[in-house]
Structure formats: C-alpha cells, structure tokens
Amino acid sequence: MARIAEGQELAFQLLMRRHLQRSLAIARRMSLGAADAEDVVQEAWLRVWTTAARWRPTAAFKTWLYRVLVNLCLDRRRRRTHTALDAIAEPADDSPDATASIEATETARLVAAAIAELPERQRAALVLSYYEGLSNAECATVLDATVARVEALLVRARRALRARLQAQLAR
Amino acid sequence: MRRGNFHRLLDVHGARLQRWPAAERQSAERLLAADAGARAARDEARRLEALLDRYAPSVDERVAGRILDRLARLPERRRTTAWGRWLLSWDELVPTWPGLATFATLAVLGILLGLGNIDASLLDRGEFDISGLVLDASPSIALNQ
C-alpha cells in the first residue's frame, strides 16, 4: 500500500489481482446484481487508487478495502427500491445428476432470497463474519460499529434466517 | 454456561467452536457434553451453516478481466507532497473540529462584543489600552483608568 500511495501502478495492479475475485463475491453476497456488483467493485478499487495516501499502516488493508466496498454496496442497495431479479446470484452447478442439481439450485435460490431479505447491516455483518471469516472486532471496524452492535446484528440475522429457512432446516 | 447464553453465542460465533473465544469455548464444550438441548441447538446451527454454504454466487472470470482492463488505465493522481500528507493527517482530528470551531467562533464574538462596548471618546483621548480589554478580567476598569 505504501508503494501504491507513492503512485506505483504496478503495485496497485498486483494488489487488485489478488483481491478482485473476493471483492466481487462480497458484492454479489451483499445481494447486488451482476452489473451493479461490477460497477461497485470497480468504484471501490478506483477509490483505493485515488485515496491510497489516506491509508494508515495501523489499519489492515483488507478491513480498509472491505469498508470502502461494503459502504458502496449499501449505498447502491439504498438506491434500489427492490431486489432486481439478477441480484440473486446463480449458484455453481456441480451436482452429479439433474434432479440433485435442480434441488441444489432451488435451495441456493431460497438461501439467497433469505439473505437478500435481511436488513442491510445484518446482511453485511453476516457476509463479513460468516463468509469472509472476519473477527467480530474486524467486522466492527468495517461497519463503523461497536463489537456489541455487530454481535447483535449477527444474532438477529441468524434468527431471521432460521425462521425463513425453517422448511429447509427441517429436512 | 447456561443454555440461553449458549444459544446466543451460537448466533454470534456460529456452530464451529474453533471460532469461539477460548474461555467460552471450554464452557460450551462442557455444556455440550452434558446437555442434549444444547447439542440439538448446535446441530441446528450446523444445518443452517450447511444451507448458507450452498449459496456460492459464481463470479465470472470475464467480469474481473473487464475491471482489470478498465483500471489498467488509471486516472492521473496528484502527487502528494509532504505538505499534502501533513494536511491529510489532520483528517484524524476530524472529531475535534466542531469543538475547535465553536471555541474559535465564541472567542471572535467575545472580542467583537467587547470592542462594541468601547466608549469612542476614550479612543479619541488616547486613554484606551487594548491590553486591558484582552487580558484584564474586568475590561471596563481598564478603560476607565
């Protein structure tokens, strides 16, 4: 990051290559459609480039990047009045047969829909904590909240998911 | 650890006890060994996480490729001089700016109000000492000396 702050484009390209897929996955799990996710991730990385001088070595790059990215995702979602059809990402199809594949696709769609219905910050806390494996303290930094607040968001998110996926959980 | 607390911690940290803080993990393991209800809750949390794992949105390689292509031509960025970096470092004082601004505004208002109360005739007679206005606890005394 220090090299990027000095304006070294090669360092920026290397860092972006390393984190780009992950950034796109986060944007998709934040229930953005493919086009919005692409826009938001590009904007986030542009900001990394333009504001690199503001980065402090005391902050982990990942949490800094995620903070920029999650805020952009939340902004983009707020501007949407409804969840676009393509916002619910298609799951990977690696099932052994067609029936299992259909069932897996349907389950993934239901899970995606349940996540998409969560309030924005609950969804962000779940994505960062469960899917990205951030500690609750790191989540708190990304979401500009206290650890207690993050924990409350996670509790509510999981309870809501349990309620919405009751039928799938009972199988 | 009580079962209610265990349920909350399951929602906070998830079904994988490796992710739990060490002290709470040990208490949870003891509870799991002794309480079937706690084990049932842990199993349900595992099933929920198995469902969450089904949601793996595919990320098209071409999307990443397009972003890399677009950002291969980065916008010109102004060079940050030592002065620029020093100014940026003031960002960290942002939370104190409102307090400083209020203090400065009140200080200026106080001086202006004080100046407004000066008897112009004193100025004409050369009997006015500005240091009395600024430093003295009771400026009117300084003005009347």
PDB file of N, CA and C in Angstrom, chain A residues 9 20 22-23 35 37 46 51 54-55 57 81 90 111 132 134-137 139 155 165:
ATOM      1  N   GLU A   9       1.797   2.156 -10.114  1.00  0.00           N
ATOM      2  CA  GLU A   9       0.639   1.471 -10.704  1.00  0.00           C
ATOM      3  C   GLU A   9       0.793  -0.047 -10.682  1.00  0.00           C
ATOM      4  N   LEU A  20      -9.465  -9.158  -6.282  1.00  0.00           N
ATOM      5  CA  LEU A  20     -10.618  -8.800  -7.112  1.00  0.00           C
ATOM      6  C   LEU A  20     -11.759  -9.821  -7.052  1.00  0.00           C
ATOM      7  N   ARG A  22     -12.478 -11.909  -4.741  1.00  0.00           N
ATOM      8  CA  ARG A  22     -13.078 -11.838  -3.405  1.00  0.00           C
ATOM      9  C   ARG A  22     -14.005 -10.616  -3.313  1.00  0.00           C
ATOM     10  N   SER A  23     -13.546  -9.502  -3.856  1.00  0.00           N
ATOM     11  CA  SER A  23     -14.356  -8.272  -3.828  1.00  0.00           C
ATOM     12  C   SER A  23     -15.673  -8.499  -4.571  1.00  0.00           C
ATOM     13  N   ALA A  35     -24.378  -6.671 -12.737  1.00  0.00           N
ATOM     14  CA  ALA A  35     -23.927  -5.386 -13.290  1.00  0.00           C
ATOM     15  C   ALA A  35     -23.566  -4.408 -12.171  1.00  0.00           C
ATOM     16  N   ALA A  37     -22.702  -5.179  -9.101  1.00  0.00           N
ATOM     17  CA  ALA A  37     -21.503  -5.666  -8.408  1.00  0.00           C
ATOM     18  C   ALA A  37     -20.247  -5.248  -9.169  1.00  0.00           C
ATOM     19  N   LEU A  46     -11.090   1.905  -7.658  1.00  0.00           N
ATOM     20  CA  LEU A  46     -10.685   3.257  -8.088  1.00  0.00           C
ATOM     21  C   LEU A  46     -10.415   4.124  -6.863  1.00  0.00           C
ATOM     22  N   THR A  51      -7.332   7.314  -3.156  1.00  0.00           N
ATOM     23  CA  THR A  51      -7.214   7.741  -1.750  1.00  0.00           C
ATOM     24  C   THR A  51      -6.142   6.953  -1.001  1.00  0.00           C
ATOM     25  N   ARG A  54      -4.346   8.247   2.042  1.00  0.00           N
ATOM     26  CA  ARG A  54      -5.023   8.344   3.346  1.00  0.00           C
ATOM     27  C   ARG A  54      -4.887   7.077   4.175  1.00  0.00           C
ATOM     28  N   TRP A  55      -4.452   6.008   3.523  1.00  0.00           N
ATOM     29  CA  TRP A  55      -4.337   4.745   4.255  1.00  0.00           C
ATOM     30  C   TRP A  55      -3.248   4.850   5.312  1.00  0.00           C
ATOM     31  N   PRO A  57      -0.765   2.718   8.026  1.00  0.00           N
ATOM     32  CA  PRO A  57      -0.250   1.357   8.270  1.00  0.00           C
ATOM     33  C   PRO A  57      -0.884   0.702   9.495  1.00  0.00           C
ATOM     34  N   THR A  81     -35.087   0.293  -5.112  1.00  0.00           N
ATOM     35  CA  THR A  81     -36.310   0.147  -4.317  1.00  0.00           C
ATOM     36  C   THR A  81     -36.713  -1.311  -4.185  1.00  0.00           C
ATOM     37  N   GLU A  90     -26.783 -16.786  -9.310  1.00  0.00           N
ATOM     38  CA  GLU A  90     -26.912 -18.196  -9.663  1.00  0.00           C
ATOM     39  C   GLU A  90     -25.841 -18.999  -8.939  1.00  0.00           C
ATOM     40  N   VAL A 111     -31.917 -19.721  -0.178  1.00  0.00           N
ATOM     41  CA  VAL A 111     -30.958 -19.140   0.765  1.00  0.00           C
ATOM     42  C   VAL A 111     -30.598 -17.728   0.324  1.00  0.00           C
ATOM     43  N   GLU A 132     -16.706 -14.239   5.016  1.00  0.00           N
ATOM     44  CA  GLU A 132     -15.335 -13.736   4.893  1.00  0.00           C
ATOM     45  C   GLU A 132     -14.461 -14.105   6.085  1.00  0.00           C
ATOM     46  N   LEU A 134     -14.174 -12.766   9.011  1.00  0.00           N
ATOM     47  CA  LEU A 134     -13.612 -11.675   9.822  1.00  0.00           C
ATOM     48  C   LEU A 134     -14.012 -11.866  11.287  1.00  0.00           C
ATOM     49  N   SER A 135     -13.132 -11.449  12.173  1.00  0.00           N
ATOM     50  CA  SER A 135     -13.488 -11.479  13.595  1.00  0.00           C
ATOM     51  C   SER A 135     -14.552 -10.408  13.837  1.00  0.00           C
ATOM     52  N   ASN A 136     -15.223 -10.516  14.977  1.00  0.00           N
ATOM     53  CA  ASN A 136     -16.250  -9.514  15.268  1.00  0.00           C
ATOM     54  C   ASN A 136     -15.645  -8.121  15.424  1.00  0.00           C
ATOM     55  N   ALA A 137     -14.411  -8.058  15.920  1.00  0.00           N
ATOM     56  CA  ALA A 137     -13.736  -6.758  16.044  1.00  0.00           C
ATOM     57  C   ALA A 137     -13.456  -6.176  14.658  1.00  0.00           C
ATOM     58  N   CYS A 139     -15.155  -6.898  11.906  1.00  0.00           N
ATOM     59  CA  CYS A 139     -16.474  -6.511  11.372  1.00  0.00           C
ATOM     60  C   CYS A 139     -16.871  -5.134  11.909  1.00  0.00           C
ATOM     61  N   VAL A 155     -26.782 -11.940  15.715  1.00  0.00           N
ATOM     62  CA  VAL A 155     -27.843 -12.711  16.380  1.00  0.00           C
ATOM     63  C   VAL A 155     -29.150 -12.554  15.619  1.00  0.00           C
ATOM     64  N   LEU A 165     -35.840 -20.077   6.750  1.00  0.00           N
ATOM     65  CA  LEU A 165     -35.423 -21.341   6.116  1.00  0.00           C
ATOM     66  C   LEU A 165     -35.876 -22.548   6.946  1.00  0.00           C
TER      67      LEU A 165
END
